Coordinates of C-alpha atoms in Angstrom, one line a residue:
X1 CA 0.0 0.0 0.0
X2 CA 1.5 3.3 -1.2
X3 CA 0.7 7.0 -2.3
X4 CA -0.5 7.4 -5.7
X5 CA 2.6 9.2 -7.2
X6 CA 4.7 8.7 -4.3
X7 CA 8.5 8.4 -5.0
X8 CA 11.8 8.7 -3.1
X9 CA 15.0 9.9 -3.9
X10 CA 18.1 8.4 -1.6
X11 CA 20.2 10.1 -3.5
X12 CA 18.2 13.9 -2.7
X13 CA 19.4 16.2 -0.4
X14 CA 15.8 16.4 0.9
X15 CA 15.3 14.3 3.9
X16 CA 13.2 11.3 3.2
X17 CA 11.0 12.2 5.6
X18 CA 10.2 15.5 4.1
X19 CA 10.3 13.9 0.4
X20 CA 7.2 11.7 2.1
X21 CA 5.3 14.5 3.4
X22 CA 5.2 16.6 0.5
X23 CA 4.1 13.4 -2.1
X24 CA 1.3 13.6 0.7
X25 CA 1.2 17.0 0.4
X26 CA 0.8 16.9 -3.9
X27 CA -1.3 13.9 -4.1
X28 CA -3.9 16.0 -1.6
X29 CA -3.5 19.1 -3.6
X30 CA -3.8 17.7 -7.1
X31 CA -6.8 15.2 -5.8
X32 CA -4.7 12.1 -6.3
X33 CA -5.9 11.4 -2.3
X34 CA -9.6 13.0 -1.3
X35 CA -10.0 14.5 2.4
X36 CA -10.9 12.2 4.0
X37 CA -9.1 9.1 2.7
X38 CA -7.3 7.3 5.0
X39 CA -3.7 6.9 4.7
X40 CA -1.6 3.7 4.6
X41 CA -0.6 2.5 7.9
X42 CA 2.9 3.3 8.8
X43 CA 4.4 -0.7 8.9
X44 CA 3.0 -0.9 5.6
X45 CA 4.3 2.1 3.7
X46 CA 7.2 1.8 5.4
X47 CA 7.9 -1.7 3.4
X48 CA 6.0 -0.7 0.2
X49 CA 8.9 2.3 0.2
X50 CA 12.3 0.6 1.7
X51 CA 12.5 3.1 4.1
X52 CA 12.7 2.4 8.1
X53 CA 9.5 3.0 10.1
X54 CA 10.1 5.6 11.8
X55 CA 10.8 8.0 8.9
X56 CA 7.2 7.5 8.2
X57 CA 6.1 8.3 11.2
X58 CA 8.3 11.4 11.1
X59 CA 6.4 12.1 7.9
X60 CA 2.9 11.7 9.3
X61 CA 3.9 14.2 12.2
X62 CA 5.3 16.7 9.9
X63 CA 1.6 16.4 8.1
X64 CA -0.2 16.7 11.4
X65 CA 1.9 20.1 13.0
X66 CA 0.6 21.4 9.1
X67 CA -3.2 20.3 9.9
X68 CA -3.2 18.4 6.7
X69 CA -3.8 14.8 8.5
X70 CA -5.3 13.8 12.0
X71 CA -5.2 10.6 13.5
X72 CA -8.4 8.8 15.3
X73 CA -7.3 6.3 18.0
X74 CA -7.7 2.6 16.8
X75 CA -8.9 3.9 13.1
X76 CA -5.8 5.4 11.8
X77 CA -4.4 8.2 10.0
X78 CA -6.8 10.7 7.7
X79 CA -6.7 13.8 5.5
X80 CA -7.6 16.8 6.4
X81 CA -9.4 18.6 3.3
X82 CA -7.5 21.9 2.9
X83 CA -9.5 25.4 3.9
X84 CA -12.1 26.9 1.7
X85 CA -11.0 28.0 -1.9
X86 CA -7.2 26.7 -1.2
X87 CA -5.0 24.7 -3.6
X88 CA -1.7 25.7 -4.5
X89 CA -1.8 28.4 -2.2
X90 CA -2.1 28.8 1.7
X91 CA -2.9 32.0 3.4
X92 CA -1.9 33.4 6.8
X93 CA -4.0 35.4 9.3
X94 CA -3.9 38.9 7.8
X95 CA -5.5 37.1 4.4
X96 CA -2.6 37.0 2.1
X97 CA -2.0 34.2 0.2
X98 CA 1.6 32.3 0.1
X99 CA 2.3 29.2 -1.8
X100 CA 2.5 26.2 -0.2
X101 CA 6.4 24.4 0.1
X102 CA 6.4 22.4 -2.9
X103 CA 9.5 20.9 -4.0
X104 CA 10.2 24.3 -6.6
X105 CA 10.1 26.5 -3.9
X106 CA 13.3 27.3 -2.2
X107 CA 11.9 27.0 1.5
X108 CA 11.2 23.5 0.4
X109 CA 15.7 22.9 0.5
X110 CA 16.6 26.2 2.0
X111 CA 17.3 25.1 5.8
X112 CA 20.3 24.5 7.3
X113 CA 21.6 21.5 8.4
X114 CA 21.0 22.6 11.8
X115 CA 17.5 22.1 11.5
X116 CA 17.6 19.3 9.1
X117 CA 18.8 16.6 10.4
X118 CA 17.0 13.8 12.3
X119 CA 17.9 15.2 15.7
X120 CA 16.1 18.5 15.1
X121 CA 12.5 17.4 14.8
X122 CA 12.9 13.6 17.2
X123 CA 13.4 15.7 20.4
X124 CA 10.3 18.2 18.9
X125 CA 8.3 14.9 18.7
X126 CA 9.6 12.9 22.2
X127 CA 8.5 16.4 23.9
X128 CA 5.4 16.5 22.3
X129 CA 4.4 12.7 23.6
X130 CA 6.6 13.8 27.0
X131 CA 3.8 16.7 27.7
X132 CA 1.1 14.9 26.7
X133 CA -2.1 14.6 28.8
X134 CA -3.5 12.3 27.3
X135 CA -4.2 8.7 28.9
X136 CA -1.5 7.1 31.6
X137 CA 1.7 9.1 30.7
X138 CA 5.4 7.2 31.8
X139 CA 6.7 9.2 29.2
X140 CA 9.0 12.2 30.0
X141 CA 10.9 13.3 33.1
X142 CA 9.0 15.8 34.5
X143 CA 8.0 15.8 38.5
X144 CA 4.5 15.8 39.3
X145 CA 2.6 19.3 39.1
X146 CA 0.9 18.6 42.0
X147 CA 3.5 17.8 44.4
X148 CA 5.1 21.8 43.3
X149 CA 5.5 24.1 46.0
X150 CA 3.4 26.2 44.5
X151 CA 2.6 28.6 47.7
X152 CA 5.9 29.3 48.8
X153 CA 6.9 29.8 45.7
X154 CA 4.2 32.7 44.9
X155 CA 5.6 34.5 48.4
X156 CA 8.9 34.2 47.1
X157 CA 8.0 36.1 44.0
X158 CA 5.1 38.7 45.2
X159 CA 8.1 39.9 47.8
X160 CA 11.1 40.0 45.3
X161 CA 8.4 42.3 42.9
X162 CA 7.4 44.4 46.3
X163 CA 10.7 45.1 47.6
X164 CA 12.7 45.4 43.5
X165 CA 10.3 45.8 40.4
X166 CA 12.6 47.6 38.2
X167 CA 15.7 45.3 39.1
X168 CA 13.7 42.0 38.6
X169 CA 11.7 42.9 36.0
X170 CA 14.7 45.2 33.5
X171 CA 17.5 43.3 31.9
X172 CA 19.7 41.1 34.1
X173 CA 23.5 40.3 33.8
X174 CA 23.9 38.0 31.2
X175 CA 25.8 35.1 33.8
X176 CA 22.8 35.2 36.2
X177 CA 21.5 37.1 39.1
X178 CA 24.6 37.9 41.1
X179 CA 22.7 36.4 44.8
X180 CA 21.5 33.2 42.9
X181 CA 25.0 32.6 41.6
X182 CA 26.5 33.2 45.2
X183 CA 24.1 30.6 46.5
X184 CA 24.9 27.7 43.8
X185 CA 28.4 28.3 44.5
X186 CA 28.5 27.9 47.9
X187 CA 25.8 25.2 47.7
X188 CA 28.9 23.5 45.2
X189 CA 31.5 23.7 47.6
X190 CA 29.4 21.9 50.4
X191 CA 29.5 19.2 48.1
X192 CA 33.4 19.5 47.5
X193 CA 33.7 21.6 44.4
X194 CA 36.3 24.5 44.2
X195 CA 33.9 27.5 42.9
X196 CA 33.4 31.0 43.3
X197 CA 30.3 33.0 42.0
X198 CA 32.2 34.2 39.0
X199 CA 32.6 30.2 37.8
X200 CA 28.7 29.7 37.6
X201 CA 27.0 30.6 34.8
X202 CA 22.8 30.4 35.4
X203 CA 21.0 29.1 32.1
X204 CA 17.2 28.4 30.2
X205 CA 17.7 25.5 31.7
X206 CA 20.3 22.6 31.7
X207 CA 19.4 22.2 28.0
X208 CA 20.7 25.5 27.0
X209 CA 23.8 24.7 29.4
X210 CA 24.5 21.4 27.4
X211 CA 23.8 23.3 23.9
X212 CA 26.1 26.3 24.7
X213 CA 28.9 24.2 26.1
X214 CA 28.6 21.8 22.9
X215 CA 28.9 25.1 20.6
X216 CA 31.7 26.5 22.3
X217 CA 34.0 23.7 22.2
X218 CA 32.4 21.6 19.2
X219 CA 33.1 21.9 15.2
X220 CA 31.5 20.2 12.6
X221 CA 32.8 16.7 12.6
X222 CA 34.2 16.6 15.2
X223 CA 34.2 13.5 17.7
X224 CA 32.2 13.1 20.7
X225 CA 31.8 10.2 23.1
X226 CA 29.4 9.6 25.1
X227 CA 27.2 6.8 27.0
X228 CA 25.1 4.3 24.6
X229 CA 22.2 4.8 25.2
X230 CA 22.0 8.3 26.5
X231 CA 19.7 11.8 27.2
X232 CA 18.0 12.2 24.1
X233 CA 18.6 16.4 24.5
X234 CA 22.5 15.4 24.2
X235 CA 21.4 13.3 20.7
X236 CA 19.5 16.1 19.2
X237 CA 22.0 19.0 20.3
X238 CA 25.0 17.1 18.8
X239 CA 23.4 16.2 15.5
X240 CA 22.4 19.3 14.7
X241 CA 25.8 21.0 15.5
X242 CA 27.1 17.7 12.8
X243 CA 29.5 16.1 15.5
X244 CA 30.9 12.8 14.9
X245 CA 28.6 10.4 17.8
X246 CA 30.4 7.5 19.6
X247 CA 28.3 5.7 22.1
X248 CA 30.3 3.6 24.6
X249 CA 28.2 0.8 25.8
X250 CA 27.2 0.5 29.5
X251 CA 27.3 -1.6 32.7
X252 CA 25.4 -1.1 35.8
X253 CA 27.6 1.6 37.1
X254 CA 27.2 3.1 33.5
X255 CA 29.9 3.5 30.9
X256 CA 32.2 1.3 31.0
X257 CA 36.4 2.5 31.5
X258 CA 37.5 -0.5 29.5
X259 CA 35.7 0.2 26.0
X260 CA 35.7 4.2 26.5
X261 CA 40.0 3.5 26.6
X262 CA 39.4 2.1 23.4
X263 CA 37.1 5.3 22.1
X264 CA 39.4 7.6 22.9
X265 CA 42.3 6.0 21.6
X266 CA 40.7 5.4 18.7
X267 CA 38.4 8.3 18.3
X268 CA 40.2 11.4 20.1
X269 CA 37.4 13.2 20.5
X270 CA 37.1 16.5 21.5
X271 CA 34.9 16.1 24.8
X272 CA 33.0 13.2 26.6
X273 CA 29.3 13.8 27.8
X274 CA 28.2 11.6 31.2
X275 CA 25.8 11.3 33.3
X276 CA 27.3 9.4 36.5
X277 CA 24.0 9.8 38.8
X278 CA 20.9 8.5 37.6
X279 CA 22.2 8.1 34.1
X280 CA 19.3 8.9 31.6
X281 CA 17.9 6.3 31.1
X282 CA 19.4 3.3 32.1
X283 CA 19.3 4.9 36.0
X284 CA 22.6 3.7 36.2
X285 CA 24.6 5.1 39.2
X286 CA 28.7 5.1 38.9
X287 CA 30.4 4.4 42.1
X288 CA 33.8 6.2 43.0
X289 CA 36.4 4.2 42.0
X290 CA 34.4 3.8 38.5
X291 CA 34.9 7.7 38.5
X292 CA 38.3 8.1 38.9
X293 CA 39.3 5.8 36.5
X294 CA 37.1 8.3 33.8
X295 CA 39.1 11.2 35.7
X296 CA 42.2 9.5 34.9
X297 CA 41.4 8.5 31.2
X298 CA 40.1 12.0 30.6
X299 CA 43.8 13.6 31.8
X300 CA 45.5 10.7 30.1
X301 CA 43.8 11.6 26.7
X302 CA 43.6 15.2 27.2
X303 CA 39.9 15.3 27.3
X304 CA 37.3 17.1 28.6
X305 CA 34.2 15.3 30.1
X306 CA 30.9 17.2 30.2
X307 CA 29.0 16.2 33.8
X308 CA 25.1 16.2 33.3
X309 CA 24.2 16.0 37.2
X310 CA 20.7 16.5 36.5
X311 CA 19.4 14.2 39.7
X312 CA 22.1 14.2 42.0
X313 CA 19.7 15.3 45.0
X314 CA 16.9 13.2 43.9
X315 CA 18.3 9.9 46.3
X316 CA 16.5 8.0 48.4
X317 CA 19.1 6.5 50.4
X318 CA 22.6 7.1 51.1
X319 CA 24.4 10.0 49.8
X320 CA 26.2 10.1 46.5
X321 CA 29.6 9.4 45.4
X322 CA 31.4 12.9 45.2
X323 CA 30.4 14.6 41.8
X324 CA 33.4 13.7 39.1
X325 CA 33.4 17.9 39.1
X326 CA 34.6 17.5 42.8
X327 CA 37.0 14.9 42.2
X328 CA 38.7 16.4 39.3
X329 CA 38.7 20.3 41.5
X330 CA 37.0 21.8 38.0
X331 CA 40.3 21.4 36.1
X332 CA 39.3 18.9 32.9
X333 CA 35.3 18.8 34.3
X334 CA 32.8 20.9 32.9
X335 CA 28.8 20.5 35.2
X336 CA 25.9 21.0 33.9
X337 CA 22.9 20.9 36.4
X338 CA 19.2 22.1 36.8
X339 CA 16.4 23.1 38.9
X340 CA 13.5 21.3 36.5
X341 CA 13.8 17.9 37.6
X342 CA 13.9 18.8 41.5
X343 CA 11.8 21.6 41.5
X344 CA 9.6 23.0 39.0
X345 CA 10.4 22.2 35.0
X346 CA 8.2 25.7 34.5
X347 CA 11.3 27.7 36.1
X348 CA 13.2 27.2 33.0
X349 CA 16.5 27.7 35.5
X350 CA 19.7 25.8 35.2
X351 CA 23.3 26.4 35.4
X352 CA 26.8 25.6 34.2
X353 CA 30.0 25.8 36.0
X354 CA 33.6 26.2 33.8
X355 CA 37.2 27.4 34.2
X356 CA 37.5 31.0 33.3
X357 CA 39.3 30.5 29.8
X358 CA 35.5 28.4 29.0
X359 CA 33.2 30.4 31.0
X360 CA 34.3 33.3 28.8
X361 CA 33.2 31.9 26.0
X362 CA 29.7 30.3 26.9
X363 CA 29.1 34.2 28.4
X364 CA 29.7 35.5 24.9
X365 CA 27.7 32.6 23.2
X366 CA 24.7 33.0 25.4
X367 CA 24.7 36.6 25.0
X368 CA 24.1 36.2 21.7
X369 CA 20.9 33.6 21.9
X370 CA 19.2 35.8 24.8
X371 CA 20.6 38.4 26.4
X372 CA 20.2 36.2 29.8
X373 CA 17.9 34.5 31.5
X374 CA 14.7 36.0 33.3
X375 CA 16.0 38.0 36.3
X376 CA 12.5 37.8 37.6
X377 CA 12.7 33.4 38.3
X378 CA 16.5 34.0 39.1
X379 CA 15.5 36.6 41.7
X380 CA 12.7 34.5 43.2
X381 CA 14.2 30.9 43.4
X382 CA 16.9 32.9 45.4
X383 CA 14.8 33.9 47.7
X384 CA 13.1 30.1 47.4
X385 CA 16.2 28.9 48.2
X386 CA 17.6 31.1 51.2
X387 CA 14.1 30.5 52.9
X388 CA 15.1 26.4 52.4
X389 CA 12.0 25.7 49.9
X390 CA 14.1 23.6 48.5
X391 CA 15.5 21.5 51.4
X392 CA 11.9 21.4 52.2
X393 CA 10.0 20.1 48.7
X394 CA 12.6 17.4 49.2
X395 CA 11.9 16.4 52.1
X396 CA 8.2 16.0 51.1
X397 CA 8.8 14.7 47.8
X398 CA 11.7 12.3 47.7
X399 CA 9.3 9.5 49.7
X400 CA 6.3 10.0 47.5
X401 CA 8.6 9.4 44.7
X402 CA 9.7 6.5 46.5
X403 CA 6.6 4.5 46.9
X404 CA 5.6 4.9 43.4
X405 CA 9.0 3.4 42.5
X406 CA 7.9 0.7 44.6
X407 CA 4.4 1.0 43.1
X408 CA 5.8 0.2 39.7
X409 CA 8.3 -2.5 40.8
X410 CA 5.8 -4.7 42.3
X411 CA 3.5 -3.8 39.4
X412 CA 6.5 -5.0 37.0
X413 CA 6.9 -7.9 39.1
X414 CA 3.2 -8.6 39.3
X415 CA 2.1 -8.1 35.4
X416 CA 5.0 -8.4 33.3
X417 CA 6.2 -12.1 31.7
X418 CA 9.4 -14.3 32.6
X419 CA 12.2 -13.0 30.2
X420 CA 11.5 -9.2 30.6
X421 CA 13.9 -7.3 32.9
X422 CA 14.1 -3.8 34.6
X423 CA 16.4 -1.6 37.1
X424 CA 15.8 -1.2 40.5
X425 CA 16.9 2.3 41.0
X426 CA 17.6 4.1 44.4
X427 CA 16.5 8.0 43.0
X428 CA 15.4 9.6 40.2
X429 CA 12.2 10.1 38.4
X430 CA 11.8 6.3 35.9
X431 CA 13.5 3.0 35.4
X432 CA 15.0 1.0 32.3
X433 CA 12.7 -1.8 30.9
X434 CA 14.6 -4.8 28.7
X435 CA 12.1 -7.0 26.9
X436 CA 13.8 -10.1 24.8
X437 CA 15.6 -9.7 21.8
X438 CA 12.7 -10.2 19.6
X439 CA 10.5 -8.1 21.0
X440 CA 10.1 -4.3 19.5
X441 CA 9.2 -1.7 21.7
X442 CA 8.3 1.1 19.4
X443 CA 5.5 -1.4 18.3
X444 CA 4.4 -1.6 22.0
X445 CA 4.2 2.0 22.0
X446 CA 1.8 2.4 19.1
X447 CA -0.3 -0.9 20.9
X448 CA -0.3 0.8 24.2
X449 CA -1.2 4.0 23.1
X450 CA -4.4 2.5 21.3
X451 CA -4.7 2.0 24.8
X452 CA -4.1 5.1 26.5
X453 CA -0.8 4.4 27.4
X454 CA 2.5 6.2 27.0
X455 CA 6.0 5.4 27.2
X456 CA 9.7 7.0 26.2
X457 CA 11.1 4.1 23.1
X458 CA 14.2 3.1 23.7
X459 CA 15.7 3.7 20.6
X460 CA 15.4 7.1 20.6
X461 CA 18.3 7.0 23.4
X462 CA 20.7 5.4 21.1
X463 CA 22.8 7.4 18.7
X464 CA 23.0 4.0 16.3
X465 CA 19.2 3.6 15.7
X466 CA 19.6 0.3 18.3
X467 CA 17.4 -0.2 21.3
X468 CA 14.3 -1.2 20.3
X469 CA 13.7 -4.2 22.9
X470 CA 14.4 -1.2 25.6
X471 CA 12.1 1.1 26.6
X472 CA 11.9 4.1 29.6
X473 CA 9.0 4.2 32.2
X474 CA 8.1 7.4 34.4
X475 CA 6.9 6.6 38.0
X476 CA 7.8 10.4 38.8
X477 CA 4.6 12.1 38.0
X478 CA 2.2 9.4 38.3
X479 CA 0.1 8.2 41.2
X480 CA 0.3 4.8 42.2
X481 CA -3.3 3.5 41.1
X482 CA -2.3 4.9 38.1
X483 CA 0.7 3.6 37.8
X484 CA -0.9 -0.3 38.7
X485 CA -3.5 0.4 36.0
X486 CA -0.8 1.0 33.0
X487 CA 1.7 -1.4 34.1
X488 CA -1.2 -4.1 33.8
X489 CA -1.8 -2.6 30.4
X490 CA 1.4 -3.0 29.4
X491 CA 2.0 -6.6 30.7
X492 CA -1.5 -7.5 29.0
X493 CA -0.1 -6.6 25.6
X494 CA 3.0 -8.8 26.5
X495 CA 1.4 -11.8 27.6
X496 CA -0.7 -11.4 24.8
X497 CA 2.3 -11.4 21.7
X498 CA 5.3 -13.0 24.1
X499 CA 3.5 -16.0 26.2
X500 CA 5.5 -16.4 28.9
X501 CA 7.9 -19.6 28.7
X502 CA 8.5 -19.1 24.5
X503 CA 11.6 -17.4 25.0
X504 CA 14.2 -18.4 22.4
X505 CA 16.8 -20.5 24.2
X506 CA 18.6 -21.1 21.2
X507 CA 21.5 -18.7 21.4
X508 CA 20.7 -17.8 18.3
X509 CA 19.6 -14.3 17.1
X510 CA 15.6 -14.3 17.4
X511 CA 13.3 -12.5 14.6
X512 CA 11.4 -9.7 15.7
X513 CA 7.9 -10.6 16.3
X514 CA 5.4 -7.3 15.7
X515 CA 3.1 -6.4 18.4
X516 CA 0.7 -5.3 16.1

C-alpha cells in the first residue's frame, strides 16, 4: 500500500522524511488522495517504500503540526481537506495568500543542516508525547505538578516584585543574578567543588547549558563520546551541530572505563558527555572508584568530560559518590545541572559551571541567543532557596517518589512475563525496561497507546538507531493507582504477543515478532 505518485529519492538532499510529506502533500492538492481518505498504515508504507518505520512516522507528524492529516485512535491516520478555496496556495491570518512548500520552492531545500537533520524534529516529537495529557503518561521526566511548591513559591516572587520591580523585572546580567549565583556556588563547595560565583553561569535551563557548552568547544565533525544509550537532548543538540557520535556501551555503574579507553584511543574526541547519577535512562549510578578511572582516562587523553548531574539530590538512600566535578577540582570537568527535575520544569533555571578561559566563551555565546535569562525566576528561586524551599519540597517529595518506585516495581513484578527485565533504582524520576531480543518496543508504544498508554522508546536513546527491545518508564509524576493500572496494560499486551515460557533458548539471534 502506497501513495498514488509517491516516490523517493536516496540520493536527494531532501530528507526522506520531508520527500514523504510533500508526495502527501501533492497527491492532496492535485486530488490524487480526497480529504478524508485514510492513509496507509505506517508498517505498511514503510515496506512498500524501503525506508525504516520511523521515517514514516516522522512524515505523518510533519503532516499533522501542518493540519493536513489527524489521527483517530484505533482507526488510523486521515486527510484533512484543505480550507475553503485553497489549492496551490495557503494563506496566513492577515488574508494574504503564500504558496504552499512544494518541492520548486526554495523553502522547500533552503534550511540548514541545523534544523535538518533527524535530531532537530525527534526531540520536537519525544516532547510532544513527554507533555502529553492524554491517557497514563510514563513518558518524560518531568516531577508531578501537584506535588510543586506552589505557595511558597508565589511569596517568594510577590516579595522579590514588592521590595525590586525595576531590578527584577529590567535586563539582568547575562551570567545570572549575582545572589543566585552566590548561592549555587556555595551550595557546590558543600559538596566539595572548588567555585566561586564568577565560575557559575545560570541558564534556560540545563538544555541551554548542554547546547552552549557543545557550541563552544564543538566543530563540525568533530568526535564526541558519550554513553550508549544516553539523554535524548544530548542526541539532538550534537546532530544538529554535525559532530561525529560515539556511544560507549554500559554496565550497571554506566559507561564502561575498558571500551571508553578504546574510544578515545581510537576516536580522540574533542569532549565526553556523562551522566554518572541516575544516568538517563538506564538509571545507572557510577560508584567512586568507577569515576576516577574516567578522571584518569580523561587527563590521560587530554579530554574534557561534560557532567550532566541533572538528579544528584533526587536519592532515596545514602548520599552520593562525590560529583566527578569535585574529584577532578574543575580542572578537565565541565557541570551542567538544573532546577526542572527537582523543582519546577516551568522555572526554565539551570546552570553551568567552567574554568574562566571556557566560561568566557559560553558568556559570549549565550549573550548572543538571549541576552540572559529571566531576572524575575533568578531573583525568586533565590529567595526560594535562602528561605530552604528547596531542602523542604525534598523532604516531602523524595518518599512520594519512592513509593511509586515501589508502586511500579511490584506492578512489573506482578504483570510483566518471565524474560523481561528492569532496574531497581535508588533515586530519580523512571527506570529501564529490557524486553527479549525479539520483542520491539516502538511497536508496544503504538499498541499501548491504542490503549491510553505512553511510554519513552528506547531507541530514541541510542545514537546508532539500536534499542528497540528497551524502553523508559516514568513513576515520577504518576500516582500509584495509576501507575498499577498502566503497568497491567502494558504486561496485558506482553502476555498477549510473548507467552511467557517461549523465549528463544537457542542462542541464536531471534526474529522480531510485531506487536501489532
Amino acid at each position: 500500500m502506497t501513495i498514488p505518485g509517491l516516490q523517493v529519492d536516496f540520493d536527494s538532499a531532501v530528507p526522506v522524511y520531508r520527500q514523504i510529506a510533500e508526495g502527501v502533500r501533492r497527491a492532496l492538492l492535485a486530488g490524487r488522495l480526497a480529504p478524508g481518505a485514510k492513509l496507509p498504515p505506517t508498517r505498511d508504507l514503510s515496506r512498500a517504500l524501503g525506508v525504516n518505520r520511523n521515517t514514516v512516522v516522522s512524515a505523518y507528524e510533519l503532516l499533522a503540526g501542518e493540519g493536513l492529516v489527524a489521527s483517530r485512535t484505533g482507526k488510523g491516520t486521515f486527510l484533512v481537506a484543505p480550507r475553503s478555496g485553497e489549492t496551490h496556495a495557503e494563506a496566513d491570518d492577515e488574508g494574504t495568500r503564500w504558496p504552499r512548500p512544494l518541492d520548486d520552492t526554495p523553502w522547500f531545500t533552503g534550511f540548514s543542516r541545523a534544523v535538518e537533520g533527524a535530531g532537530a524534529g525527534q526531540l520536537a516529537s519525544i516532547y510532544t508525547v513527554a507533555i502529553s495529557s492524554e491517557g497514563i503518561s510514563f513518558a518524560g521526566t518531568f516531577p508531578d505538578s501537584e506535588l510543586m511548591p506552589l505557595d511558597t513559591f508565589r511569596r517568594a516572587m510577590d516579595e522579590v516584585i514588592g521590595e525590586g520591580a525595576a531590578e527584577v523585572l529590567g535586563y539582568g546580567p547575562t551570567p545570572g543574578y549575582p545572589p543566585l549565583r552566590q548561592t549555587i556556588a556555595a551550595e557546590m563547595r558543600d559538596k566539595g567543588s572548588p567555585v566561586s560565583s564568577a565560575g557559575v553561569l545560570v541558564t534556560n535551563g540545563a538544555q541551554q547549558a548542554m547546547d552552549l557548552v557543545f557550541r563552544t568547544l564543538l566543530d563540525r565533525g568533530d568526535s564526541v563520546v558519550l554513553e550508549q544509550p544516553t539523554y535524548t537532548g544530548a542526541l539532538s543538540s550534537l546532530q544538529s551541530l554535525g559532530t561525529r557520535i560515539v556511544g560507549v556501551p554500559c554496565d550497571e555503574q554506566g559507561i564502561r572505563p575498558d571500551l571508553l579507553a578504546v574510544a578515545l584511543e581510537r576516536h580522540r574526541p574533542r569532549l565526553v558527555y556523562l551522566q554518572p547519577t541516575f544516568q538517563n535512562p538506564t538509571t545507572a549510578v557510577m560508584g567512586e572508584h568507577r569515576r576516577r578511572e574516567i578522571l584518569a582516562l580523561a587527563a590521560r587523553h587530554r579530554c574534557v568530560l561534560v557532567e550532566d548531574d541533572w538528579a544528584g539530590d533526587l536519592g532515596f538512600g545514602d548520599p552520593r559518590p562525590p560529583t566527578l566535578h569535585a574529584l577532578d577540582g574543575g580542572r578537565r570537568v565541565i557541570y551542567l545541572s538544573t532546577f526542572s527535575k527537582k523543582l519546577m520544569p516551568g522555572l526554565r533555571l539551570g546552570w553551568v559551571v567552567a574554568p574562566p578561559p571556557v566560561m568566557r566563551r559560553l558568556e559570549a555565546l549565550k549573550q548572543i541567543q538571549d541576552f540572559g535569562t529571566s531576572p524575575l525566576m533568578q531573583a525568586a528561586l533565590h529567595r526560594f532557596l535562602q528561605a530552604g524551599g528547596l531542602a523542604e519540597h525534598l523532604r516531602a517529595v523524595l518518599p512520594v517518589y519512592r513509593r511509586r518506585r515501589d508502586a511500579m516495581l511490584a506492578s512489573l513484578e506482578r504483570d510483566f512475563p518471565r524474560g523481561v527485565h528492569w532496574t531497581r533504582p535508588d533515586g530519580g524520576l523512571f527506570l529501564w525496561v529490557t524486553l527479549p531480543a525479539r520483542m520491539n518496543s516502538n511497536d508496544l508504544f503504538v499498541a499501548a497507546r491504542q490503549r491510553g498508554v505512553l511510554f519513552s522508546r528506547g531507541e530514541l536513546f541510542h545514537s546508532d538507531g539500536s534499542g528497540r527491545e528497551t524502553l523508559r518508564l516514568t513513576y515520577g509524576g504518576v500516582t500509584p493507582e495509576r501507575i498499577e493500572s498502566g503497568i497491567s496494560i502494558l504486561g496485558e499486551l506482553l502476555r498477549k504477543h510473548w507467552p511467557a515460557g517461549s523465549a528463544d533458548t537457542s542462542g541464536r539471534p531471534a526474529e522480531t515478532v510485531p506487536i501489532l
